[in-house]
Amino acid sequence: MGMAVRPNILIVDDDDINLQLLVTILKILDVNLILAQSGPEALSKIRDQGIAMALLDIRMSGMDGMELATLIQNDKSRDIIPIIFITGQLKVENELERCYEAGAVDFILKPIRKNILLSKVKVFLELYRQKQAILEDHLELERTVNELIRLNNLLVESEKMYRTLLNASPEGIFIMNMKGVITEISDITHEIFGTENKDEFIGAHFINFVPPEELKKFKDVLNKTQIEGLVQNVEIFLIRKNHSRLICELSTTLIQEANGEPKAYMAIIRDISQRKKIEQQLIRSERMVSLGEMASAMAHEINQPLLSISLGIDNLCHKIGTVSALNEPYFRDKSEKIYQDVSRIGRIIDHVRAFSRDQEEFTSTCFDLNESITNAISMISEQFKNHHINIIVKLDKTIQPIVGNTYRFEQVILNLLTNAKDALEEKMKRSKFDFDKVIVIRTYLNNQKINIEVKDNGCGIESDKIDRIMLPFFTTKETGKGTGIGLSISFGIIKEMNGTFDFESNPSMGTTFRITLPTSDISE
Ligand code: ADP
């Protein structure tokens, strides 16, 4: 509220002594006295200011008190004010009436008595103060109402903007309260889920759209959002209205109250079904290349046990023909060897079959990554031997099984080994003289992470290509040999296993690829 201004009191009397008397009595009040000795003087003095009340002498020469009062009250620019007339005595009945008509609220008779004057003036001053206070309150209220209207307009405006943003995004956006109940949803979201209208979402629990096997992942995302405020691009399967599945990337942000209390989650979903399909196709075509390479490798792999089998059988036949008494231990030993070779062929064939299966069937299980590496090596070892490449294997046997897909992991190792082989061949081609071609593949634990290293002493990567080799379709190999997607697919597989994938390389030393993977908490 503004500073209280001292109220103005107009006092008009053409008798100077009377005027002075009134001033003497009234100056003890906290008021501002405006004095005039005639009607016109009074009118000109109050022209630009408001007055709380007036004390007017009735009988004055020229304009009398009643006339002055009428003029004051008729001034539409000001409020009606209380007027107290000062008079010796009222002459006729009708003068009293005229005074009231002119706005009189009271009379003071001469000779003026100090106490009567003071108490009357005080009453009207008090009334005036109360009126001012009400007026002030009223103004304040009006200001508040205006501010509310302004805020509401702003709110409507920003709500409009927020809605436009919400619906303009090509990604599905929705808001969930802290219990996971949907409170707001963009148009695209309900298109993604194939629902008729938004009302099917509002008020529903989002876990209705999460398949049971993804529930844990979904809850983990929400928990992490609560702690870290933000989770980005988590791949998750969700369920459409027609019960079909879609694969999405889910990102969530925590919305907080002004006081920091968590209030809701904003979730963004991107339907990546299409992208996944393309990725699958890429993986498939990459596997076709691997399969082509593997076919020749397989021939070598199978050839060797086959040779040994035919040799064994040949031996046995020979023995049966030459020795009269059958030597049982000899027989058993030979048959066992043959049996082992046959099983080895069986294993190789099984393996190739599993490897060429559709990737979608590959679910995550617990697997021993050393075994996975051994399997990958067994698929190429004959081929590498023929190229005089020495593979040194150093596996840390204490590494516990991890969660993932053994075939996909094998694919990564096969990619790295094939790249290493190509790098060794390339160096051979360039240098024109022989050198020891070595690939070291090593697993070890470091800082509670599993490390897998594939190191070669091949041609290395030139510095101008280092930044590009991970890009899909970047290859330095002749067409038909390289697809350029081996590394990017490997990177994708390792990322899916929450691992990291990097490398060091230079043309004089060769190349080392390093994968790190988190150790699985089996108790989970
Ligand atoms: P591709 O093997 O089909 O070319 P990749 O994505 O597996 O596709 O590899 C991309 C490129 O990275 C290769 O063409 C090669 O230039 C380089 N590269 C990968 N591994 C090695 C390595 N061990 N030594 C040297 N260069 C490598």
Coordinates of C-alpha atoms and ligand atoms in Angstrom, one line a residue:
M1 CA 0.0 0.0 0.0
G2 CA 1.2 3.5 -0.8
M3 CA 2.3 6.0 1.8
A4 CA -0.7 7.6 3.5
V5 CA -1.0 11.2 2.3
R6 CA -2.2 13.8 4.8
P7 CA -5.9 14.5 3.9
N8 CA -6.8 18.0 2.8
I9 CA -9.5 19.9 4.6
L10 CA -10.9 23.0 2.9
I11 CA -11.8 25.8 5.2
V12 CA -13.7 28.8 3.8
D13 CA -14.7 31.9 5.8
D14 CA -14.6 35.5 4.8
D15 CA -13.9 36.5 8.3
D16 CA -10.2 36.4 8.9
I17 CA -10.5 36.0 12.7
N18 CA -12.8 33.1 12.3
L19 CA -10.5 31.5 9.8
Q20 CA -7.5 31.9 12.2
L21 CA -9.5 30.4 15.0
L22 CA -10.4 27.3 13.0
V23 CA -6.8 26.9 12.0
T24 CA -5.6 27.1 15.6
I25 CA -8.0 24.4 16.6
L26 CA -7.5 22.1 13.7
K27 CA -3.7 22.3 13.3
I28 CA -3.2 19.7 16.0
L29 CA -4.6 17.1 13.5
D30 CA -2.4 15.4 11.1
V31 CA -4.0 17.1 8.1
N32 CA -3.3 19.6 5.5
L33 CA -5.5 22.8 5.7
I34 CA -6.5 24.6 2.6
L35 CA -7.7 28.1 3.5
A36 CA -9.8 30.5 1.5
Q37 CA -11.8 33.7 2.2
S38 CA -14.2 33.4 -0.7
G39 CA -16.0 30.9 -2.9
P40 CA -14.0 31.6 -6.0
E41 CA -10.7 31.5 -4.1
A42 CA -11.7 28.2 -2.6
L43 CA -12.6 26.8 -6.0
S44 CA -9.3 27.8 -7.6
K45 CA -7.3 26.4 -4.7
I46 CA -8.8 23.0 -4.8
R47 CA -8.9 22.7 -8.6
D48 CA -6.1 20.2 -8.8
Q49 CA -6.4 18.3 -5.6
G50 CA -8.7 16.0 -3.8
I51 CA -10.2 17.0 -0.5
A52 CA -11.4 14.9 2.4
M53 CA -13.9 17.3 3.7
A54 CA -14.9 21.0 3.8
L55 CA -15.8 23.5 6.5
L56 CA -17.8 26.3 4.9
D57 CA -19.1 29.5 6.4
I58 CA -22.7 29.8 5.1
R59 CA -22.9 33.5 4.8
M60 CA -20.2 35.1 2.8
S61 CA -20.3 38.1 0.5
G62 CA -20.5 37.2 -3.2
M63 CA -20.8 33.4 -3.5
D64 CA -22.3 32.1 -0.3
G65 CA -21.4 28.8 1.4
M66 CA -24.4 26.8 -0.1
E67 CA -23.6 28.0 -3.6
L68 CA -20.0 27.0 -3.1
A69 CA -21.0 23.6 -1.7
T70 CA -23.2 23.0 -4.7
L71 CA -20.4 23.8 -7.2
I72 CA -18.0 21.6 -5.3
Q73 CA -20.4 18.7 -5.3
N74 CA -21.4 19.1 -8.9
D75 CA -17.8 18.8 -10.0
K76 CA -18.0 15.3 -11.6
S77 CA -14.2 14.9 -11.5
R78 CA -14.3 14.5 -7.7
D79 CA -16.2 12.3 -5.2
I80 CA -19.0 13.7 -3.0
I81 CA -17.3 15.0 0.1
P82 CA -18.7 15.7 3.6
I83 CA -19.4 19.3 4.2
I84 CA -19.8 20.9 7.5
F85 CA -21.4 24.3 7.5
I86 CA -20.4 26.9 10.1
T87 CA -23.1 29.4 11.0
G88 CA -24.3 31.8 13.6
Q89 CA -27.8 30.4 13.5
L90 CA -30.1 29.0 10.8
K91 CA -32.6 31.6 9.8
V92 CA -35.4 29.8 8.2
E93 CA -36.4 26.1 8.0
N94 CA -35.8 26.1 4.2
E95 CA -32.2 27.2 4.7
L96 CA -31.5 23.9 6.5
E97 CA -33.0 22.0 3.7
R98 CA -30.9 23.9 1.1
C99 CA -27.8 23.1 3.1
Y100 CA -28.5 19.4 3.1
E101 CA -29.3 19.5 -0.6
A102 CA -25.9 21.2 -1.1
G103 CA -24.2 18.2 0.6
A104 CA -24.2 19.2 4.3
V105 CA -23.5 16.4 6.7
D106 CA -23.4 18.5 9.8
F107 CA -23.4 22.0 11.3
I108 CA -21.3 23.8 13.7
L109 CA -22.7 26.8 15.5
K110 CA -20.8 29.9 16.3
P111 CA -19.3 30.7 18.7
I112 CA -17.1 27.7 17.8
R113 CA -16.5 25.3 20.6
K114 CA -13.1 23.6 20.3
N115 CA -14.1 20.1 21.5
I116 CA -17.2 19.9 19.4
L117 CA -15.4 21.0 16.3
L118 CA -12.5 18.6 16.8
S119 CA -14.7 15.6 17.5
K120 CA -16.9 16.2 14.5
V121 CA -14.0 16.7 12.2
K122 CA -12.4 13.6 13.6
V123 CA -15.4 11.5 12.8
F124 CA -15.4 12.5 9.2
L125 CA -11.7 12.2 8.9
E126 CA -12.0 8.6 10.2
L127 CA -14.7 7.9 7.7
Y128 CA -12.5 9.4 5.0
R129 CA -9.6 7.2 6.1
Q130 CA -11.7 4.1 6.0
K131 CA -13.0 5.0 2.6
Q132 CA -9.4 5.5 1.4
A133 CA -8.4 2.2 2.9
I134 CA -11.2 0.4 1.1
L135 CA -10.3 2.2 -2.1
E136 CA -6.7 1.1 -1.7
D137 CA -7.8 -2.5 -1.0
H138 CA -10.0 -2.3 -4.1
L139 CA -7.1 -1.1 -6.2
E140 CA -4.9 -3.8 -4.8
L141 CA -7.5 -6.4 -5.7
E142 CA -7.9 -5.0 -9.1
R143 CA -4.1 -5.2 -9.6
T144 CA -4.1 -8.8 -8.4
V145 CA -6.9 -9.7 -10.7
N146 CA -5.1 -8.0 -13.6
E147 CA -2.0 -9.9 -12.8
L148 CA -3.9 -13.2 -12.6
I149 CA -5.5 -12.5 -16.0
R150 CA -2.0 -11.7 -17.4
L151 CA -0.5 -14.9 -16.0
N152 CA -3.5 -16.9 -17.2
N153 CA -3.0 -15.5 -20.7
L154 CA 0.7 -16.4 -20.5
L155 CA -0.2 -19.8 -19.4
V156 CA -2.7 -20.3 -22.2
E157 CA 0.0 -19.0 -24.6
S158 CA 2.7 -21.3 -23.3
E159 CA 0.3 -24.2 -23.1
K160 CA -0.5 -23.6 -26.8
M161 CA 3.2 -23.5 -27.6
Y162 CA 3.9 -26.6 -25.5
R163 CA 1.2 -28.4 -27.3
T164 CA 2.5 -27.3 -30.7
L165 CA 6.0 -28.6 -29.7
L166 CA 4.6 -31.8 -28.3
N167 CA 2.7 -32.6 -31.5
A168 CA 5.3 -31.2 -33.9
S169 CA 8.0 -33.7 -32.8
P170 CA 8.3 -36.7 -35.0
E171 CA 9.0 -38.7 -31.9
G172 CA 6.4 -39.8 -29.5
I173 CA 6.3 -37.7 -26.3
F174 CA 4.3 -38.4 -23.2
I175 CA 4.3 -37.5 -19.6
M176 CA 3.9 -40.0 -16.7
N177 CA 3.4 -39.1 -13.1
M178 CA 5.8 -40.7 -10.6
K179 CA 3.7 -43.8 -10.4
G180 CA 4.0 -44.3 -14.2
V181 CA 0.5 -43.2 -15.0
I182 CA 0.2 -41.3 -18.3
T183 CA -1.1 -37.8 -17.9
E184 CA -0.2 -36.3 -21.3
I185 CA 0.6 -37.6 -24.7
S186 CA 1.4 -36.3 -28.1
D187 CA -0.5 -37.2 -31.3
I188 CA 2.4 -39.1 -32.7
T189 CA 2.6 -41.3 -29.7
H190 CA -0.9 -42.7 -30.1
E191 CA -0.2 -43.2 -33.8
I192 CA 2.9 -45.2 -32.9
F193 CA 0.8 -47.4 -30.6
G194 CA -2.0 -47.6 -33.0
T195 CA -4.7 -46.4 -30.6
E196 CA -7.9 -44.7 -31.7
N197 CA -7.5 -41.6 -29.6
K198 CA -5.5 -40.2 -26.8
D199 CA -8.0 -41.0 -24.2
E200 CA -7.0 -44.6 -24.3
F201 CA -3.7 -43.5 -22.9
I202 CA -4.5 -40.8 -20.4
G203 CA -4.9 -42.3 -17.0
A204 CA -3.5 -45.7 -18.1
H205 CA -0.3 -47.1 -16.5
F206 CA 2.5 -47.2 -19.1
I207 CA 3.5 -50.6 -18.0
N208 CA 0.4 -51.8 -19.9
F209 CA 2.5 -51.1 -23.0
V210 CA 5.7 -52.8 -21.8
P211 CA 6.0 -56.6 -22.4
P212 CA 6.8 -58.6 -19.2
E213 CA 10.4 -59.4 -20.2
E214 CA 11.1 -55.7 -20.6
L215 CA 9.6 -54.6 -17.3
K216 CA 12.8 -54.8 -15.4
K217 CA 14.6 -52.7 -18.0
F218 CA 11.8 -50.2 -17.9
K219 CA 11.8 -49.9 -14.1
D220 CA 15.6 -49.5 -14.2
V221 CA 15.2 -46.7 -16.6
L222 CA 12.7 -44.9 -14.3
N223 CA 14.9 -45.4 -11.3
K224 CA 18.0 -44.1 -13.1
T225 CA 16.0 -41.1 -14.3
Q226 CA 15.1 -40.4 -10.7
I227 CA 18.7 -40.5 -9.6
E228 CA 20.4 -38.9 -12.6
G229 CA 17.6 -36.8 -14.1
L230 CA 18.0 -38.2 -17.6
V231 CA 18.3 -41.5 -19.4
Q232 CA 18.9 -41.6 -23.1
N233 CA 18.3 -44.0 -26.0
V234 CA 17.5 -47.2 -24.3
E235 CA 16.4 -49.9 -26.7
I236 CA 13.3 -51.5 -25.5
F237 CA 10.4 -53.5 -26.9
L238 CA 6.9 -52.1 -26.4
I239 CA 3.4 -53.4 -27.2
R240 CA 1.0 -51.8 -29.6
K241 CA -2.7 -51.8 -29.1
N242 CA -3.1 -54.7 -31.5
H243 CA -0.5 -56.6 -29.3
S244 CA 2.2 -56.5 -31.9
R245 CA 5.7 -55.5 -30.7
L246 CA 7.7 -52.6 -31.8
I247 CA 11.3 -51.8 -30.9
C248 CA 11.9 -48.3 -29.6
E249 CA 14.5 -46.0 -28.3
L250 CA 13.3 -44.7 -25.0
S251 CA 14.7 -41.5 -23.4
T252 CA 13.4 -40.1 -20.2
T253 CA 13.8 -36.8 -18.3
L254 CA 12.7 -36.0 -14.8
I255 CA 10.4 -33.1 -14.3
Q256 CA 10.7 -31.4 -10.9
E257 CA 8.6 -29.2 -8.8
A258 CA 9.9 -25.7 -8.0
N259 CA 11.2 -27.1 -4.7
G260 CA 13.1 -29.9 -6.5
E261 CA 10.7 -32.7 -5.6
P262 CA 10.3 -35.1 -8.5
K263 CA 7.0 -34.5 -10.2
A264 CA 6.8 -36.5 -13.4
Y265 CA 8.7 -38.2 -16.1
M266 CA 8.8 -36.9 -19.7
A267 CA 9.4 -39.8 -22.0
I268 CA 10.4 -39.7 -25.7
I269 CA 10.1 -42.8 -27.8
R270 CA 11.5 -43.3 -31.3
D271 CA 10.2 -46.2 -33.3
I272 CA 13.4 -47.8 -34.6
S273 CA 11.7 -50.9 -36.1
Q274 CA 12.7 -49.8 -39.6
R275 CA 16.3 -49.0 -38.6
K276 CA 16.6 -52.3 -36.9
K277 CA 15.4 -54.1 -40.0
I278 CA 18.1 -52.4 -42.1
E279 CA 20.7 -53.3 -39.5
Q280 CA 19.5 -56.9 -39.6
Q281 CA 19.9 -56.8 -43.3
L282 CA 23.4 -55.5 -43.0
I283 CA 24.3 -58.1 -40.4
R284 CA 22.9 -60.7 -42.7
S285 CA 24.9 -59.5 -45.7
E286 CA 28.0 -59.3 -43.6
R287 CA 27.4 -62.8 -42.4
M288 CA 27.1 -63.9 -46.0
V289 CA 30.6 -62.7 -46.7
S290 CA 31.8 -64.4 -43.5
L291 CA 30.0 -67.5 -44.6
G292 CA 31.8 -67.4 -48.0
E293 CA 35.1 -67.1 -46.2
M294 CA 34.1 -69.8 -43.8
A295 CA 33.1 -72.2 -46.4
S296 CA 36.7 -72.5 -47.6
A297 CA 37.9 -72.5 -44.0
M298 CA 35.4 -75.3 -43.2
A299 CA 36.8 -77.3 -46.0
H300 CA 40.2 -77.1 -44.4
E301 CA 38.9 -77.8 -41.0
I302 CA 36.9 -80.9 -42.1
N303 CA 39.6 -82.1 -44.4
Q304 CA 42.1 -82.5 -41.6
P305 CA 40.0 -84.9 -39.3
L306 CA 38.8 -86.7 -42.5
L307 CA 42.4 -87.4 -43.4
S308 CA 43.1 -88.6 -40.0
I309 CA 40.0 -90.8 -40.1
S310 CA 40.8 -92.4 -43.4
L311 CA 44.4 -92.9 -42.2
G312 CA 43.1 -94.6 -39.0
I313 CA 40.7 -96.9 -40.9
D314 CA 43.4 -97.7 -43.3
N315 CA 45.7 -98.7 -40.4
L316 CA 42.9 -100.8 -38.9
C317 CA 42.2 -102.6 -42.2
H318 CA 45.9 -103.2 -42.6
K319 CA 46.1 -104.6 -39.0
I320 CA 43.1 -106.9 -39.6
G321 CA 44.7 -108.2 -42.7
T322 CA 48.2 -108.9 -41.2
V323 CA 47.8 -109.8 -37.5
S324 CA 46.1 -113.0 -36.6
A325 CA 45.2 -112.1 -33.0
L326 CA 43.3 -108.9 -32.7
N327 CA 45.1 -106.5 -30.5
E328 CA 42.3 -105.0 -28.4
P329 CA 44.0 -101.9 -26.9
Y330 CA 45.3 -100.9 -30.3
F331 CA 41.8 -101.3 -31.8
R332 CA 40.2 -99.3 -29.0
D333 CA 42.8 -96.5 -29.3
K334 CA 42.3 -96.2 -33.1
S335 CA 38.5 -96.3 -32.8
E336 CA 38.6 -93.6 -30.1
K337 CA 40.7 -91.4 -32.3
I338 CA 38.3 -91.9 -35.2
Y339 CA 35.3 -91.2 -33.0
Q340 CA 36.9 -88.0 -31.8
D341 CA 37.6 -86.9 -35.4
V342 CA 34.0 -87.7 -36.3
S343 CA 32.7 -85.6 -33.4
R344 CA 34.9 -82.8 -34.3
I345 CA 33.5 -82.7 -37.8
G346 CA 30.0 -82.9 -36.3
R347 CA 30.8 -79.9 -34.0
I348 CA 32.2 -77.8 -36.9
I349 CA 29.1 -78.5 -39.0
D350 CA 26.8 -77.7 -36.0
H351 CA 28.6 -74.5 -35.5
V352 CA 28.4 -73.3 -39.0
R353 CA 24.7 -74.1 -39.0
A354 CA 24.2 -72.1 -35.8
F355 CA 26.2 -69.3 -37.1
S356 CA 24.2 -69.0 -40.3
R357 CA 20.9 -69.0 -38.4
D358 CA 18.8 -65.8 -38.4
Q359 CA 20.1 -63.3 -35.9
E360 CA 16.7 -62.7 -34.5
E361 CA 16.6 -66.1 -32.9
F362 CA 19.7 -65.2 -31.0
T363 CA 18.7 -64.4 -27.5
S364 CA 20.9 -63.5 -24.6
T365 CA 22.2 -66.2 -22.4
C366 CA 25.1 -66.8 -20.1
F367 CA 28.1 -67.8 -22.1
D368 CA 31.8 -68.4 -21.5
L369 CA 33.6 -65.9 -23.7
N370 CA 36.9 -67.8 -23.6
E371 CA 35.0 -70.7 -25.2
S372 CA 33.4 -68.4 -27.7
I373 CA 36.9 -67.2 -28.6
T374 CA 38.2 -70.8 -28.9
N375 CA 35.2 -71.6 -31.2
A376 CA 35.9 -68.6 -33.4
I377 CA 39.6 -69.6 -33.6
S378 CA 38.8 -73.2 -34.5
M379 CA 36.8 -72.0 -37.4
I380 CA 39.7 -70.3 -39.0
S381 CA 42.8 -71.9 -37.6
E382 CA 43.5 -74.3 -40.5
Q383 CA 43.1 -71.4 -43.0
F384 CA 45.4 -69.2 -41.0
K385 CA 47.9 -72.0 -40.7
N386 CA 48.0 -72.3 -44.5
H387 CA 48.8 -68.6 -44.6
H388 CA 51.6 -69.1 -42.1
I389 CA 50.0 -67.0 -39.5
N390 CA 50.9 -67.8 -35.9
I391 CA 47.9 -67.3 -33.6
I392 CA 49.0 -66.9 -30.0
V393 CA 46.1 -67.4 -27.5
K394 CA 46.3 -66.3 -23.9
L395 CA 43.0 -66.7 -22.1
D396 CA 42.4 -65.9 -18.5
K397 CA 40.6 -69.0 -17.3
T398 CA 39.2 -67.2 -14.2
I399 CA 36.8 -65.1 -16.2
Q400 CA 33.3 -65.9 -15.3
P401 CA 30.5 -66.4 -17.8
I402 CA 28.8 -63.2 -19.0
V403 CA 25.4 -62.4 -20.4
G404 CA 25.0 -62.0 -24.1
N405 CA 24.9 -64.0 -27.3
T406 CA 27.8 -66.3 -27.9
Y407 CA 27.4 -66.3 -31.7
R408 CA 27.3 -62.6 -32.0
F409 CA 30.3 -62.3 -29.9
E410 CA 32.0 -64.9 -32.0
Q411 CA 31.2 -62.8 -35.0
V412 CA 33.1 -59.9 -33.5
I413 CA 36.1 -62.1 -32.8
L414 CA 35.9 -63.6 -36.4
N415 CA 35.8 -60.0 -37.8
L416 CA 38.8 -58.9 -35.8
L417 CA 40.8 -62.1 -36.8
T418 CA 39.9 -61.7 -40.4
N419 CA 40.9 -58.1 -40.4
A420 CA 44.1 -59.0 -38.7
K421 CA 44.8 -61.6 -41.3
D422 CA 44.1 -59.2 -44.1
A423 CA 46.4 -56.6 -42.5
L424 CA 49.2 -59.2 -42.3
E425 CA 48.7 -60.2 -46.0
E426 CA 48.7 -56.6 -47.0
K427 CA 52.0 -56.0 -45.2
M428 CA 53.4 -59.1 -46.8
K429 CA 52.4 -57.8 -50.2
R430 CA 53.9 -54.4 -49.7
S431 CA 57.2 -55.5 -48.0
K432 CA 58.0 -58.2 -50.5
F433 CA 60.0 -60.2 -48.0
D434 CA 59.0 -62.6 -45.3
F435 CA 58.4 -61.7 -41.7
D436 CA 56.8 -63.6 -38.8
K437 CA 53.1 -63.0 -39.0
V438 CA 51.7 -63.0 -35.5
I439 CA 48.2 -62.5 -34.1
V440 CA 48.0 -62.4 -30.3
I441 CA 44.5 -62.8 -28.8
R442 CA 44.3 -62.3 -25.1
T443 CA 41.7 -62.1 -22.4
Y444 CA 42.4 -60.6 -18.9
L445 CA 40.7 -58.9 -16.1
N446 CA 41.5 -55.3 -15.3
N447 CA 39.6 -53.0 -12.9
Q448 CA 36.8 -55.5 -12.7
K449 CA 36.3 -55.3 -16.4
I450 CA 36.9 -58.1 -18.9
N451 CA 39.5 -57.1 -21.5
I452 CA 39.8 -58.8 -24.9
E453 CA 42.7 -57.9 -27.1
V454 CA 43.4 -58.9 -30.7
K455 CA 46.8 -57.7 -31.8
D456 CA 48.5 -58.1 -35.1
N457 CA 51.8 -57.0 -36.5
G458 CA 50.3 -56.2 -39.9
C459 CA 50.2 -53.1 -42.1
G460 CA 48.5 -50.9 -39.5
I461 CA 46.2 -48.1 -40.3
E462 CA 47.4 -44.8 -41.8
S463 CA 46.7 -41.8 -39.7
D464 CA 44.4 -40.2 -42.3
K465 CA 42.1 -43.3 -42.2
I466 CA 42.1 -43.8 -38.4
D467 CA 39.0 -41.7 -37.9
R468 CA 37.0 -43.5 -40.6
I469 CA 37.6 -47.2 -40.2
M470 CA 34.6 -47.6 -37.8
L471 CA 32.2 -46.0 -40.3
P472 CA 29.8 -48.3 -42.0
F473 CA 31.0 -49.1 -45.6
F474 CA 34.4 -47.7 -45.1
T475 CA 36.9 -50.2 -46.5
T476 CA 40.4 -50.1 -48.0
K477 CA 40.0 -53.6 -49.3
E478 CA 39.3 -54.5 -52.9
T479 CA 35.7 -54.9 -53.9
G480 CA 34.4 -58.4 -53.2
K481 CA 36.8 -58.8 -50.3
G482 CA 35.7 -56.0 -47.9
T483 CA 32.2 -54.8 -47.1
G484 CA 33.3 -52.1 -44.7
I485 CA 30.7 -52.9 -42.2
G486 CA 32.5 -55.5 -40.1
L487 CA 33.8 -53.0 -37.5
S488 CA 30.6 -51.0 -37.3
I489 CA 28.6 -54.2 -36.7
S490 CA 31.2 -55.4 -34.1
F491 CA 30.9 -52.1 -32.4
G492 CA 27.1 -52.4 -32.3
I493 CA 27.3 -55.9 -30.8
I494 CA 29.8 -54.8 -28.1
K495 CA 27.7 -51.7 -27.3
E496 CA 24.7 -53.9 -26.9
M497 CA 26.7 -55.9 -24.3
N498 CA 27.4 -52.6 -22.5
G499 CA 31.0 -52.8 -23.5
T500 CA 33.5 -50.5 -25.1
F501 CA 35.4 -51.0 -28.4
D502 CA 38.6 -49.2 -29.3
F503 CA 41.9 -49.7 -31.0
E504 CA 45.4 -48.4 -31.4
S505 CA 47.3 -48.6 -34.7
N506 CA 50.2 -47.4 -36.6
P507 CA 51.9 -48.7 -39.8
S508 CA 55.1 -49.7 -38.1
M509 CA 53.7 -51.6 -35.1
G510 CA 50.4 -53.0 -36.4
T511 CA 47.0 -52.8 -34.8
T512 CA 45.5 -53.7 -31.5
F513 CA 41.8 -53.9 -31.0
R514 CA 40.6 -53.8 -27.4
I515 CA 37.1 -54.7 -26.1
T516 CA 36.1 -54.2 -22.5
L517 CA 33.0 -55.8 -21.1
P518 CA 31.5 -55.5 -17.6
T519 CA 31.6 -58.6 -15.5
S520 CA 28.2 -60.0 -15.0
D521 CA 26.7 -60.1 -11.6
I522 CA 25.4 -63.7 -11.8
S523 CA 23.3 -63.2 -8.6
E524 CA 21.1 -60.8 -10.4
Ligands
ADP1 P1 36.2 -54.5 -44.1 O1 37.0 -55.4 -43.3 O2 35.1 -55.2 -44.8 O3 36.9 -53.5 -45.0 P2 35.7 -53.3 -41.5 O4 34.7 -52.4 -41.0 O5 35.9 -54.6 -40.8 O6 35.4 -53.6 -43.0 O7 37.1 -52.6 -41.6 C1 37.2 -51.3 -42.2 C2 38.6 -51.0 -42.5 O8 39.4 -50.8 -41.3 C3 39.4 -52.0 -43.3 O9 39.1 -51.9 -44.7 C4 40.8 -51.7 -43.0 O10 41.3 -50.6 -43.8 C5 40.8 -51.2 -41.6 N1 41.2 -52.2 -40.6 C6 40.4 -52.9 -39.8 N2 41.1 -53.8 -39.1 C7 42.4 -53.5 -39.4 C8 43.6 -54.1 -38.9 N3 43.7 -55.1 -38.0 N4 44.8 -53.6 -39.4 C9 44.7 -52.6 -40.4 N5 43.6 -52.1 -40.8 C10 42.4 -52.5 -40.3

